[in-house]
Structure formats: C-alpha cells, structure tokens
Amino acid sequence: MIHPLKTDIEAPERFTYPFCYEPHSLCQLAAKEVQAYIASHPEIREDADKGKMFGVLVVEAYPRPSQKGGEAYPRPLHKGGEAHPKEIYGFLAAYSGLLAGRNDWEFFVPPVYDAQQPDGYFKTKEREISLLHSSETSADQNALEQNSAAADSSFSILHSSFKKLSQDLQLWLFHQYRLLNARGEERDLVDLWQDYYNKPKLRKKFPLPPGGTGDCCAPKLLQYAYQHGLKPLCMAEFWWGASTKEELRQHQNYYPACRGKCKPLLTWMLQGLDVDPDPELAGFQRMEIPIVYEDEWLLVVNKPSGMLSTPGRIEEYSVETVMQQRYPGSIIAHRLDMGTSGLLIVCKSLEVYRPLQEQFVKHQVKKKYLAVLEPIPIPKPTPNPSTREGLISLPLRPDPMNRPRQVVDMEHGKRAVTRYEILNNNKVALWPETGRTHQLRIHCAHPDGLGRPIVGDELYGRKGERLMLHASEIWFRHPVTGQEMHFETPFF
C-alpha cells in the first residue's frame, strides 16, 4: 500500500491540521499520482466521475516498529549517515466509503473495519433482518385486507421490532471500529464518540455516530499508518468528478476533513503527533473599517473581506465589537459572510435597530451584490440576451455533519430566491430576495443555479486570496427620519 515518492521537497515540521489547511507540496505531488491512477483505470474512473473524495497521507516510507510489534526496516543512508530524502518518502491513498461498490482496491488502503464481506457477521445479519422485514410486511398486508385495526397494531409492533434489530446491528458495527492514535492507544468508535460529546446537551443531540462514520479518507489513512509503524508527515483530501446533490464540490479541488463525522475521531487519532495549530485560533488581522455615511442614529460602513460581522464562536474581533467600542450600545442591522466585503448598516441604539429590523423582516430593504465567477471550464457561446438574467430558486438547509456548509434540499430546505444579471463572461450582479446563509454562494455554484462558483469560495469552489463577493448597493428607509436612503460602493 506504500507508494514511493521520490523528491527533494522537505517534509513539514508539523503534521497537517486536517480541518483548515493549505495542502503541502508533498501532498500535491502524491495527489497527482493518485489522479493519474484514477484516470488510467476505467472502472474506477467511471464511478469516481460521479463524485468521490480521495485522500493522501505522506509518510516515512521505511517503517518503525509498528503498534502491533512489527520489525523496523533499516533506512538507506548517505555517506554522512543521514537518510536520503529521495528514498524515505512514501504515500498512502484512500477514498471515502465505497468505490464502484468495493472497499478492497489494491492501490488504496483497506477500511478500518470491513463490513462488506458477504459471509461476515454484518452482511449475514443484514440479510436476515431484511428477509424478516419483507415477510412481516407481506403478512401485515394480508392482515390489513382482513382487519384494518388489528393490522395497524400489528404493523406498529413489527416496525418497532425491525427498527430495534437494525439499530442493534448498527451499534455492533460501530463497536468493531477500533481506532488507534499515534501513541498506540486504541478505542472503539462508540467510546471515543461519546467521550467527545460528553456534555449532557451534546450527548442528547449526538448520542451515536451517524452511518458511514469511520469510512472517510482521513481515519482510513491514519489507521493504516499506525498499524504498520509509519510516521505520518502530512495529509490532504481532494474531490474527483462532478458535484452531487449532497456534495457541492469542484473537480480536483482540496477540501478539509468533514467536521461532523471526522472531528470526534481525528481529535483522538492525532494525539501523539505534533500537529499544526488551528488557524482559527490564531485570531484575525485588525482592519480599518471605512465609514460611508454617518448621522446621529446610524452608520453605513464598508466591511473589508476577511472580517467577521459579529463575534464568532472563538474570535471576538468583528465589525460589531469595533463599533461598540466607538459607539457603546450599537448593533449591526444585518450580516455579511466573513469573506464578503461591502455595505453594512450599524444602528447606534436598540431604538433605531428595532424599526429597521422590521424593514428586513418585511423584505423592504433591497441589496445588490457583485461577484466574479470562476471561468467556464469549456468555452461556450455567449448566452442569449434572454438568458443573461433570471431567477434562481433553490431551497437551503444546514449540513449538520459538515458545518458551516449548506446544502440544497428540495424537500426540507427553506425557500431561497436570488435574481441575477450576467454583466459579462465572469461578472454577475445578484439581488437576494431572501437572506439564507451562503445563499448567493450556493446559487452561483450549484449545477441548477449558475453552475459557476464565486472566485475564492473555499467552501463551494476553490480557495483564493479572497472571496470575490461584494455588497455594492443598499436601499432602505431611514428608521428615524423616514427618508429613502441609497448607498453604493465600487468593487470592480
């Protein structure tokens, strides 16, 4: 499973912080080899083209003693007695879940636990439960034709029984995932999950892992490395293929590990490694906040990209905290994503804030955004004038297993509507008619929207110097004087 990686590139001083990182050059080199492998194997590529996450873990290629007591291998040395960098690197590759219905492709590391064995306990019990459910459903249908009241009661009992059997089998499966950390310590998935969510409120919300936990790239890669005495050096994950309805991703772009399923696991598995610090804990650069307009009741400011509108979970520094220092009691009237720049209204008191909020609730405040979109991968004719403007309606909801990402959900999502006008090949004007989280970013990136992510959108497109989205104009009625207000700030 260890693939050689001959290069003069030096390894990083610390291991990758998997939830926010820039891929190291070694990982990029390894990823190119994995991508070439995918492209050269038709069966793998056909399934991967539908959308799949892959990962690479760069390791010292010559193992130390493994956690299982394996033997160490000697390292090739220079005359001076130091290991040659071209000889000691190797990489492991993995994919999330199954690939073309299999979890045993020889190029990739195996799963933490193989539940796909046809004659194994899990698959045997799964077939038994499925057969039982099928026969019970058939029997219940016959009873329904004879006595509907009795059938309803019978169905309820049988359904509860089937559900209990399925839950017990899933719990058994979770216990088979016994995860190592860099110290050689081992814990099963349920144990470490419940230890991570140990507060009563969180334990109630997340009592057990969701299905598929433990089958993502990162746990597979680290588990294999620890089992074989390999020293992890750096790690990265990339997406291959098309976006799916659940995953709005870009081909060959790098992404962090998912927080919902992987953070409880990796928090344990990284113990014993010297890991890069969480960049989100480092604080943000202090920035100037230009004032566009000010009177005795409110201000309109031009928020810079990279600054929070309100204090975050960790970071206190924000437009609101700066304004409160200058004007005690002030409140921002609405928010912009941290990466979005542009016009933001700040009320100097609660008495001014409340009537202005009524205008937002009644959709009486109008906002215009300007965005730069990623280039079209394959050149297409310039759209007809009739298609240069229109309406996007894609309902959104949070992705609880991968916050802060949002997903399009036609059944359970909340209404989200955006009017747009294409200004030229890469620039677009956007007028949100609703105010959902990440609405403009998803409506631009989604295949059923504009199908082109905003430049610099690291969640739904590709990371860049900044998110190229700017709140350029705003219209509202002054909450005290009643005067119609309109402000504009340039972007392009």
Short mmCIF file of C-alpha atoms in Angstrom, two decimals:
data_model
loop_
_atom_site.label_atom_id
_atom_site.label_comp_id
_atom_site.label_asym_id
_atom_site.label_seq_id
_atom_site.Cartn_x
_atom_site.Cartn_y
_atom_site.Cartn_z
CA MET A 1 0.00 0.00 0.00
CA ILE A 2 3.02 2.31 0.37
CA HIS A 3 3.75 4.09 -2.92
CA PRO A 4 7.23 5.63 -3.33
CA LEU A 5 7.52 9.39 -3.57
CA LYS A 6 10.97 10.44 -4.77
CA THR A 7 11.55 14.15 -4.35
CA ASP A 8 13.87 16.71 -2.80
CA ILE A 9 10.92 18.53 -1.19
CA GLU A 10 11.39 18.76 2.57
CA ALA A 11 8.74 17.43 4.93
CA PRO A 12 6.81 19.92 7.06
CA GLU A 13 7.83 20.49 10.67
CA ARG A 14 4.38 19.50 11.95
CA PHE A 15 1.53 17.33 10.75
CA THR A 16 -1.47 18.85 8.95
CA TYR A 17 -4.32 20.32 10.95
CA PRO A 18 -6.99 18.50 8.91
CA PHE A 19 -9.91 20.92 9.30
CA CYS A 20 -8.22 24.02 7.86
CA TYR A 21 -5.02 23.74 5.83
CA GLU A 22 -3.10 24.53 2.68
CA PRO A 23 -2.01 21.24 1.04
CA HIS A 24 1.72 20.69 1.42
CA SER A 25 3.79 20.28 -1.77
CA LEU A 26 4.41 16.62 -0.89
CA CYS A 27 0.66 16.01 -0.72
CA GLN A 28 0.13 17.78 -4.03
CA LEU A 29 2.76 15.54 -5.61
CA ALA A 30 1.11 12.43 -4.17
CA ALA A 31 -2.36 13.62 -5.23
CA LYS A 32 -1.20 13.97 -8.84
CA GLU A 33 -0.12 10.32 -8.82
CA VAL A 34 -3.49 9.23 -7.40
CA GLN A 35 -5.32 11.31 -10.01
CA ALA A 36 -3.24 9.71 -12.78
CA TYR A 37 -4.10 6.28 -11.36
CA ILE A 38 -7.82 7.07 -11.31
CA ALA A 39 -7.71 8.36 -14.87
CA SER A 40 -5.95 5.22 -16.10
CA HIS A 41 -8.43 2.69 -14.62
CA PRO A 42 -11.79 2.83 -16.48
CA GLU A 43 -13.86 1.01 -13.82
CA ILE A 44 -12.56 3.24 -11.04
CA ARG A 45 -12.84 6.41 -13.10
CA GLU A 46 -16.42 5.67 -14.20
CA ASP A 47 -17.57 5.56 -10.59
CA ALA A 48 -15.28 8.37 -9.38
CA ASP A 49 -16.56 10.69 -12.13
CA LYS A 50 -19.94 10.66 -10.33
CA GLY A 51 -18.23 12.43 -7.41
CA LYS A 52 -15.91 10.98 -4.78
CA MET A 53 -13.50 12.23 -2.08
CA PHE A 54 -9.95 10.86 -2.14
CA GLY A 55 -7.11 11.40 0.29
CA VAL A 56 -3.34 11.06 0.51
CA LEU A 57 -1.10 10.64 3.53
CA VAL A 58 2.65 11.17 3.07
CA VAL A 59 4.73 9.00 5.41
CA GLU A 60 8.27 7.95 6.09
CA ALA A 61 8.43 5.02 3.71
CA TYR A 62 10.57 2.80 5.90
CA PRO A 63 8.54 1.69 8.91
CA ARG A 64 9.47 2.00 12.54
CA PRO A 65 8.30 -0.77 14.88
CA SER A 66 4.54 -0.97 14.46
CA GLN A 67 1.96 -0.72 17.21
CA LYS A 68 1.44 -4.46 16.71
CA GLY A 69 5.09 -5.32 17.39
CA GLY A 70 6.33 -5.50 13.80
CA GLU A 71 10.01 -5.17 12.88
CA ALA A 72 11.69 -1.93 11.84
CA TYR A 73 13.33 -1.62 8.44
CA PRO A 74 16.77 -0.02 8.01
CA ARG A 75 16.79 3.33 6.22
CA PRO A 76 19.19 3.98 3.31
CA LEU A 77 21.90 6.39 4.37
CA HIS A 78 24.19 8.97 2.79
CA LYS A 79 27.90 8.61 3.39
CA GLY A 80 27.43 11.20 6.09
CA GLY A 81 24.99 8.92 7.85
CA GLU A 82 21.74 10.81 7.15
CA ALA A 83 18.67 9.37 5.40
CA HIS A 84 18.36 10.49 1.77
CA PRO A 85 15.10 12.47 1.23
CA LYS A 86 14.55 10.86 -2.18
CA GLU A 87 14.37 7.44 -0.54
CA ILE A 88 12.39 7.85 2.69
CA TYR A 89 9.09 9.31 1.46
CA GLY A 90 6.08 7.28 0.51
CA PHE A 91 2.36 7.91 0.39
CA LEU A 92 -0.87 6.10 1.16
CA ALA A 93 -4.11 6.68 -0.75
CA ALA A 94 -7.74 6.27 0.29
CA TYR A 95 -11.30 7.01 -0.81
CA SER A 96 -14.37 7.71 1.30
CA GLY A 97 -16.99 4.96 1.54
CA LEU A 98 -17.11 2.50 -1.33
CA LEU A 99 -15.63 2.87 -4.82
CA ALA A 100 -17.55 1.07 -7.58
CA GLY A 101 -19.23 -0.96 -4.81
CA ARG A 102 -15.90 -2.18 -3.41
CA ASN A 103 -13.64 -1.33 -0.48
CA ASP A 104 -10.72 -3.59 -1.49
CA TRP A 105 -9.00 -1.86 -4.42
CA GLU A 106 -5.34 -2.81 -4.16
CA PHE A 107 -3.91 0.69 -4.74
CA PHE A 108 -5.79 2.06 -1.72
CA VAL A 109 -5.66 1.33 2.00
CA PRO A 110 -8.33 -1.02 3.35
CA PRO A 111 -11.23 0.14 5.55
CA VAL A 112 -10.82 0.42 9.30
CA TYR A 113 -13.30 -2.46 9.50
CA ASP A 114 -14.53 -4.49 6.54
CA ALA A 115 -18.31 -4.80 6.82
CA GLN A 116 -18.69 -5.83 3.18
CA GLN A 117 -17.63 -9.48 3.48
CA PRO A 118 -20.60 -11.46 2.02
CA ASP A 119 -20.33 -14.21 4.67
CA GLY A 120 -19.32 -11.92 7.52
CA TYR A 121 -21.50 -11.31 10.56
CA PHE A 122 -22.72 -7.88 9.47
CA LYS A 123 -23.86 -8.87 5.98
CA THR A 124 -25.38 -12.14 7.24
CA LYS A 125 -27.43 -10.37 9.91
CA GLU A 126 -28.36 -7.59 7.48
CA ARG A 127 -29.82 -10.17 5.08
CA GLU A 128 -31.69 -11.87 7.92
CA ILE A 129 -33.23 -8.59 9.09
CA SER A 130 -34.15 -7.63 5.52
CA LEU A 131 -35.80 -11.02 4.92
CA LEU A 132 -37.67 -10.76 8.22
CA HIS A 133 -38.88 -7.28 7.36
CA SER A 134 -40.03 -8.43 3.92
CA SER A 135 -42.00 -11.39 5.29
CA GLU A 136 -43.53 -9.32 8.09
CA THR A 137 -44.60 -6.62 5.65
CA SER A 138 -46.24 -9.26 3.44
CA ALA A 139 -48.03 -10.82 6.41
CA ASP A 140 -49.17 -7.41 7.58
CA GLN A 141 -50.59 -6.64 4.13
CA ASN A 142 -52.65 -9.84 4.28
CA ALA A 143 -53.91 -8.90 7.75
CA LEU A 144 -54.81 -5.44 6.52
CA GLU A 145 -57.21 -6.97 3.99
CA GLN A 146 -58.95 -8.86 6.81
CA ASN A 147 -58.94 -6.41 9.72
CA SER A 148 -57.51 -2.91 9.36
CA ALA A 149 -57.49 -2.08 13.12
CA ALA A 150 -55.63 -5.27 14.02
CA ALA A 151 -53.29 -4.73 11.11
CA ASP A 152 -52.39 -1.22 12.27
CA SER A 153 -51.48 -2.52 15.72
CA SER A 154 -49.54 -5.44 14.26
CA PHE A 155 -47.66 -3.20 11.87
CA SER A 156 -46.65 -0.85 14.68
CA ILE A 157 -45.25 -3.72 16.75
CA LEU A 158 -43.42 -5.31 13.82
CA HIS A 159 -42.00 -1.96 12.71
CA SER A 160 -40.63 -1.30 16.22
CA SER A 161 -39.09 -4.77 16.30
CA PHE A 162 -37.45 -4.32 12.91
CA LYS A 163 -36.13 -0.89 13.89
CA LYS A 164 -34.64 -2.29 17.12
CA LEU A 165 -32.87 -5.10 15.25
CA SER A 166 -31.42 -2.63 12.74
CA GLN A 167 -30.23 -0.28 15.48
CA ASP A 168 -28.61 -3.14 17.42
CA LEU A 169 -26.77 -4.28 14.30
CA GLN A 170 -25.55 -0.75 13.59
CA LEU A 171 -24.33 -0.41 17.18
CA TRP A 172 -22.50 -3.74 16.89
CA LEU A 173 -20.81 -2.46 13.72
CA PHE A 174 -19.67 0.77 15.40
CA HIS A 175 -18.01 -1.26 18.16
CA GLN A 176 -15.90 -3.09 15.55
CA TYR A 177 -14.17 0.16 14.56
CA ARG A 178 -11.21 0.18 16.94
CA LEU A 179 -9.17 3.27 16.20
CA LEU A 180 -5.51 3.86 17.04
CA ASN A 181 -3.73 7.09 17.82
CA ALA A 182 -0.04 7.97 17.41
CA ARG A 183 0.70 6.73 20.94
CA GLY A 184 -0.50 3.24 20.05
CA GLU A 185 -3.63 3.55 22.20
CA GLU A 186 -6.88 2.02 20.94
CA ARG A 187 -10.55 2.88 21.50
CA ASP A 188 -13.71 1.85 19.73
CA LEU A 189 -15.83 4.30 17.78
CA VAL A 190 -18.76 4.49 20.23
CA ASP A 191 -16.45 5.07 23.19
CA LEU A 192 -14.50 7.94 21.67
CA TRP A 193 -17.64 9.48 20.09
CA GLN A 194 -19.42 9.64 23.44
CA ASP A 195 -16.29 10.93 25.15
CA TYR A 196 -16.10 13.77 22.61
CA TYR A 197 -19.79 14.63 23.12
CA ASN A 198 -19.65 14.21 26.90
CA LYS A 199 -21.83 17.17 27.92
CA PRO A 200 -25.46 16.13 28.52
CA LYS A 201 -26.92 18.55 25.97
CA LEU A 202 -24.49 17.45 23.26
CA ARG A 203 -24.80 13.77 24.21
CA LYS A 204 -28.56 14.04 23.75
CA LYS A 205 -28.09 15.66 20.33
CA PHE A 206 -25.34 13.27 19.17
CA PRO A 207 -25.85 10.01 21.12
CA LEU A 208 -24.23 7.79 18.47
CA PRO A 209 -22.23 8.32 15.28
CA PRO A 210 -24.16 8.65 12.01
CA GLY A 211 -23.89 5.90 9.41
CA GLY A 212 -20.61 5.92 7.50
CA THR A 213 -18.56 7.35 10.37
CA GLY A 214 -15.06 5.90 10.23
CA ASP A 215 -15.19 5.28 6.47
CA CYS A 216 -13.85 8.70 5.38
CA CYS A 217 -10.34 9.08 3.96
CA ALA A 218 -8.54 10.52 6.98
CA PRO A 219 -9.39 7.78 9.55
CA LYS A 220 -8.55 5.07 7.00
CA LEU A 221 -5.17 6.62 6.20
CA LEU A 222 -4.08 7.23 9.78
CA GLN A 223 -5.27 3.80 10.94
CA TYR A 224 -3.22 2.02 8.28
CA ALA A 225 -0.14 4.14 9.04
CA TYR A 226 -0.34 3.42 12.78
CA GLN A 227 -0.94 -0.30 12.23
CA HIS A 228 2.22 -0.54 10.11
CA GLY A 229 4.51 1.71 12.12
CA LEU A 230 4.59 4.50 9.54
CA LYS A 231 5.26 8.07 10.65
CA PRO A 232 2.62 10.46 9.20
CA LEU A 233 4.15 13.63 7.73
CA CYS A 234 1.26 15.48 6.04
CA MET A 235 -2.22 14.76 4.68
CA ALA A 236 -4.69 16.23 2.17
CA GLU A 237 -8.05 15.33 0.61
CA PHE A 238 -9.34 16.20 -2.85
CA TRP A 239 -12.60 15.78 -4.74
CA TRP A 240 -12.80 13.93 -8.04
CA GLY A 241 -15.65 14.22 -10.52
CA ALA A 242 -18.95 16.01 -10.62
CA SER A 243 -20.78 17.69 -7.77
CA THR A 244 -23.58 15.60 -6.33
CA LYS A 245 -26.90 16.74 -4.90
CA GLU A 246 -25.41 16.27 -1.43
CA GLU A 247 -21.85 17.43 -2.14
CA LEU A 248 -21.30 20.76 -3.92
CA ARG A 249 -17.61 20.24 -4.76
CA GLN A 250 -15.18 21.10 -7.56
CA HIS A 251 -13.12 18.56 -9.51
CA GLN A 252 -9.57 18.06 -8.12
CA ASN A 253 -10.01 20.78 -5.51
CA TYR A 254 -8.64 20.21 -1.99
CA TYR A 255 -11.03 20.18 0.97
CA PRO A 256 -10.71 19.84 4.75
CA ALA A 257 -11.89 16.75 6.58
CA CYS A 258 -15.59 16.83 7.48
CA ARG A 259 -16.20 18.12 10.97
CA GLY A 260 -19.40 16.22 11.73
CA LYS A 261 -18.17 12.65 11.26
CA CYS A 262 -14.39 13.07 11.44
CA LYS A 263 -13.62 15.65 14.13
CA PRO A 264 -14.50 13.37 17.09
CA LEU A 265 -12.38 10.60 15.52
CA LEU A 266 -9.38 12.68 14.44
CA THR A 267 -9.25 14.53 17.76
CA TRP A 268 -8.38 11.10 19.19
CA MET A 269 -6.30 9.73 16.31
CA LEU A 270 -3.97 12.77 16.13
CA GLN A 271 -2.98 12.50 19.79
CA GLY A 272 0.74 11.82 19.92
CA LEU A 273 1.53 13.77 16.73
CA ASP A 274 2.95 17.28 16.61
CA VAL A 275 0.09 18.95 14.69
CA ASP A 276 -0.17 22.41 13.14
CA PRO A 277 -2.22 24.79 15.33
CA ASP A 278 -5.81 25.51 14.38
CA PRO A 279 -5.59 28.70 12.22
CA GLU A 280 -9.00 29.76 13.50
CA LEU A 281 -7.48 30.14 16.99
CA ALA A 282 -4.74 32.47 15.79
CA GLY A 283 -7.05 35.49 15.59
CA PHE A 284 -7.71 37.82 12.69
CA GLN A 285 -5.79 40.75 11.34
CA ARG A 286 -7.05 44.10 12.65
CA MET A 287 -8.51 46.07 9.75
CA GLU A 288 -9.72 49.56 9.05
CA ILE A 289 -13.50 49.87 8.61
CA PRO A 290 -14.26 52.72 6.17
CA ILE A 291 -17.38 54.75 7.03
CA VAL A 292 -19.57 55.53 4.01
CA TYR A 293 -22.25 57.50 5.88
CA GLU A 294 -22.93 58.57 9.46
CA ASP A 295 -25.57 60.56 11.31
CA GLU A 296 -26.62 60.68 14.96
CA TRP A 297 -28.68 57.46 14.67
CA LEU A 298 -26.80 55.09 12.36
CA LEU A 299 -23.76 54.42 10.17
CA VAL A 300 -23.20 52.65 6.86
CA VAL A 301 -19.73 51.07 6.71
CA ASN A 302 -17.77 49.25 4.01
CA LYS A 303 -16.82 45.95 5.66
CA PRO A 304 -13.50 44.54 4.44
CA SER A 305 -13.22 40.94 3.26
CA GLY A 306 -11.81 38.65 5.95
CA MET A 307 -13.55 40.34 8.89
CA LEU A 308 -16.44 38.92 10.90
CA SER A 309 -19.68 40.90 11.08
CA THR A 310 -20.36 39.76 14.65
CA PRO A 311 -18.21 37.89 17.20
CA GLY A 312 -17.69 34.23 16.31
CA ARG A 313 -17.53 31.08 18.41
CA ILE A 314 -13.82 31.70 19.04
CA GLU A 315 -12.92 35.12 17.62
CA GLU A 316 -14.30 38.23 19.31
CA TYR A 317 -12.88 40.79 16.88
CA SER A 318 -15.59 41.90 14.45
CA VAL A 319 -17.33 44.91 12.94
CA GLU A 320 -19.83 44.88 15.78
CA THR A 321 -17.21 44.80 18.57
CA VAL A 322 -15.23 47.64 16.94
CA MET A 323 -18.39 49.73 16.54
CA GLN A 324 -19.44 49.02 20.14
CA GLN A 325 -16.11 50.34 21.36
CA ARG A 326 -16.66 53.54 19.41
CA TYR A 327 -20.42 53.79 19.99
CA PRO A 328 -21.48 51.89 23.14
CA GLY A 329 -24.82 50.17 22.66
CA SER A 330 -24.54 49.97 18.87
CA ILE A 331 -25.84 46.92 16.95
CA ILE A 332 -25.30 45.83 13.36
CA ALA A 333 -28.60 45.55 11.47
CA HIS A 334 -27.65 42.57 9.26
CA ARG A 335 -24.64 40.38 8.48
CA LEU A 336 -22.21 39.58 5.70
CA ASP A 337 -20.12 36.40 5.49
CA MET A 338 -16.57 36.89 6.73
CA GLY A 339 -15.21 36.69 3.18
CA THR A 340 -17.80 39.07 1.73
CA SER A 341 -16.98 42.78 1.59
CA GLY A 342 -19.34 45.71 1.25
CA LEU A 343 -22.09 47.81 2.77
CA LEU A 344 -23.25 47.09 6.29
CA ILE A 345 -25.68 49.15 8.40
CA VAL A 346 -24.82 49.81 12.05
CA CYS A 347 -27.52 51.17 14.39
CA LYS A 348 -26.30 53.28 17.30
CA SER A 349 -29.08 52.16 19.64
CA LEU A 350 -31.72 49.48 20.12
CA GLU A 351 -34.43 52.10 19.47
CA VAL A 352 -33.06 52.63 15.95
CA TYR A 353 -32.36 48.93 15.38
CA ARG A 354 -35.92 47.70 16.00
CA PRO A 355 -37.78 49.68 13.30
CA LEU A 356 -35.00 48.96 10.81
CA GLN A 357 -35.32 45.25 11.57
CA GLU A 358 -39.00 45.44 10.66
CA GLN A 359 -37.97 46.54 7.17
CA PHE A 360 -35.70 43.48 6.86
CA VAL A 361 -38.47 41.16 8.08
CA LYS A 362 -40.89 42.65 5.55
CA HIS A 363 -38.27 42.41 2.76
CA GLN A 364 -38.36 46.20 2.30
CA VAL A 365 -34.56 46.51 2.32
CA LYS A 366 -33.05 45.94 -1.11
CA LYS A 367 -29.45 44.81 -1.61
CA LYS A 368 -27.31 44.35 -4.69
CA TYR A 369 -24.15 42.25 -4.77
CA LEU A 370 -21.42 41.98 -7.38
CA ALA A 371 -19.46 38.75 -7.85
CA VAL A 372 -16.66 37.40 -10.02
CA LEU A 373 -17.34 33.82 -11.12
CA GLU A 374 -14.83 31.12 -11.96
CA PRO A 375 -14.19 30.83 -15.71
CA ILE A 376 -16.28 28.34 -17.66
CA PRO A 377 -14.10 25.18 -17.98
CA ILE A 378 -15.15 24.53 -21.58
CA PRO A 379 -15.68 27.66 -23.71
CA LYS A 380 -19.33 28.15 -24.59
CA PRO A 381 -21.11 30.69 -26.82
CA THR A 382 -22.09 33.93 -25.12
CA PRO A 383 -25.57 33.45 -23.61
CA ASN A 384 -28.53 34.88 -25.48
CA PRO A 385 -29.82 38.17 -24.04
CA SER A 386 -32.88 36.34 -22.73
CA THR A 387 -30.67 34.05 -20.60
CA ARG A 388 -28.41 36.79 -19.23
CA GLU A 389 -30.80 37.47 -16.38
CA GLY A 390 -33.24 35.40 -14.42
CA LEU A 391 -34.32 33.94 -11.09
CA ILE A 392 -32.75 31.11 -9.08
CA SER A 393 -34.93 29.31 -6.55
CA LEU A 394 -33.09 26.56 -4.65
CA PRO A 395 -34.18 25.85 -1.03
CA LEU A 396 -31.35 25.53 1.50
CA ARG A 397 -30.69 23.92 4.86
CA PRO A 398 -27.57 23.46 7.02
CA ASP A 399 -25.45 20.33 6.63
CA PRO A 400 -25.35 19.20 10.29
CA MET A 401 -22.40 16.87 9.67
CA ASN A 402 -20.27 19.46 7.89
CA ARG A 403 -20.93 22.92 9.27
CA PRO A 404 -20.86 25.70 8.17
CA ARG A 405 -21.73 24.21 4.76
CA GLN A 406 -25.30 24.48 3.48
CA VAL A 407 -26.99 22.09 1.05
CA VAL A 408 -29.81 22.33 -1.45
CA ASP A 409 -32.77 20.29 -0.20
CA MET A 410 -35.92 20.44 -2.31
CA GLU A 411 -37.97 18.68 0.39
CA HIS A 412 -36.75 20.09 3.71
CA GLY A 413 -34.85 23.24 2.74
CA LYS A 414 -36.07 26.78 3.40
CA ARG A 415 -37.09 28.97 0.45
CA ALA A 416 -34.12 30.83 -1.07
CA VAL A 417 -34.54 33.08 -4.13
CA THR A 418 -31.96 35.18 -5.99
CA ARG A 419 -32.38 37.42 -9.02
CA TYR A 420 -29.31 37.71 -11.21
CA GLU A 421 -27.93 39.55 -14.22
CA ILE A 422 -24.80 38.39 -16.05
CA LEU A 423 -22.73 41.53 -16.72
CA ASN A 424 -20.02 39.83 -18.78
CA ASN A 425 -18.41 36.40 -19.01
CA ASN A 426 -17.14 36.34 -15.43
CA LYS A 427 -19.06 39.07 -13.58
CA VAL A 428 -22.59 38.92 -12.27
CA ALA A 429 -24.97 41.16 -10.31
CA LEU A 430 -27.09 39.44 -7.64
CA TRP A 431 -30.21 40.64 -5.82
CA PRO A 432 -31.19 38.26 -2.96
CA GLU A 433 -34.94 38.16 -2.34
CA THR A 434 -34.39 36.02 0.77
CA GLY A 435 -31.50 36.02 3.22
CA ARG A 436 -30.38 32.42 3.75
CA THR A 437 -26.87 31.55 4.90
CA HIS A 438 -24.49 31.17 1.92
CA GLN A 439 -27.44 31.72 -0.45
CA LEU A 440 -25.55 33.65 -3.12
CA ARG A 441 -22.53 31.38 -2.96
CA ILE A 442 -24.60 28.22 -3.46
CA HIS A 443 -26.91 29.72 -6.08
CA CYS A 444 -23.83 30.62 -8.13
CA ALA A 445 -22.00 27.29 -7.64
CA HIS A 446 -24.86 24.78 -7.86
CA PRO A 447 -25.44 22.99 -11.20
CA ASP A 448 -29.11 24.01 -11.03
CA GLY A 449 -28.09 27.64 -10.43
CA LEU A 450 -25.40 29.41 -12.43
CA GLY A 451 -23.13 26.36 -12.21
CA ARG A 452 -20.04 28.51 -11.57
CA PRO A 453 -18.63 29.12 -8.07
CA ILE A 454 -17.60 32.58 -6.96
CA VAL A 455 -13.84 33.07 -7.22
CA GLY A 456 -12.16 32.41 -3.87
CA ASP A 457 -15.06 30.43 -2.39
CA GLU A 458 -13.23 27.73 -0.44
CA LEU A 459 -16.47 26.01 0.64
CA TYR A 460 -18.19 25.59 -2.73
CA GLY A 461 -15.42 26.39 -5.18
CA ARG A 462 -11.67 26.92 -4.91
CA LYS A 463 -9.74 28.79 -2.26
CA GLY A 464 -8.23 32.09 -3.38
CA GLU A 465 -6.80 35.28 -1.97
CA ARG A 466 -10.32 36.39 -1.05
CA LEU A 467 -13.97 35.66 -1.77
CA MET A 468 -14.86 37.82 -4.77
CA LEU A 469 -18.32 38.80 -3.50
CA HIS A 470 -19.17 42.41 -2.61
CA ALA A 471 -22.32 44.03 -1.24
CA SER A 472 -22.22 47.02 -3.57
CA GLU A 473 -25.58 48.79 -3.09
CA ILE A 474 -28.30 49.01 -0.45
CA TRP A 475 -31.71 50.75 -0.32
CA PHE A 476 -33.71 51.30 2.88
CA ARG A 477 -35.93 53.84 4.63
CA HIS A 478 -34.25 55.77 7.45
CA PRO A 479 -35.81 54.36 10.67
CA VAL A 480 -35.98 57.83 12.32
CA THR A 481 -36.40 60.46 9.59
CA GLY A 482 -38.31 58.24 7.13
CA GLN A 483 -36.04 59.40 4.28
CA GLU A 484 -35.34 56.92 1.45
CA MET A 485 -31.64 56.03 1.62
CA HIS A 486 -29.42 54.57 -1.14
CA PHE A 487 -25.70 53.90 -0.90
CA GLU A 488 -23.21 52.45 -3.36
CA THR A 489 -19.56 51.42 -3.07
CA PRO A 490 -17.44 50.19 -6.00
CA PHE A 491 -15.93 46.73 -6.30
CA PHE A 492 -14.68 46.04 -9.83
#
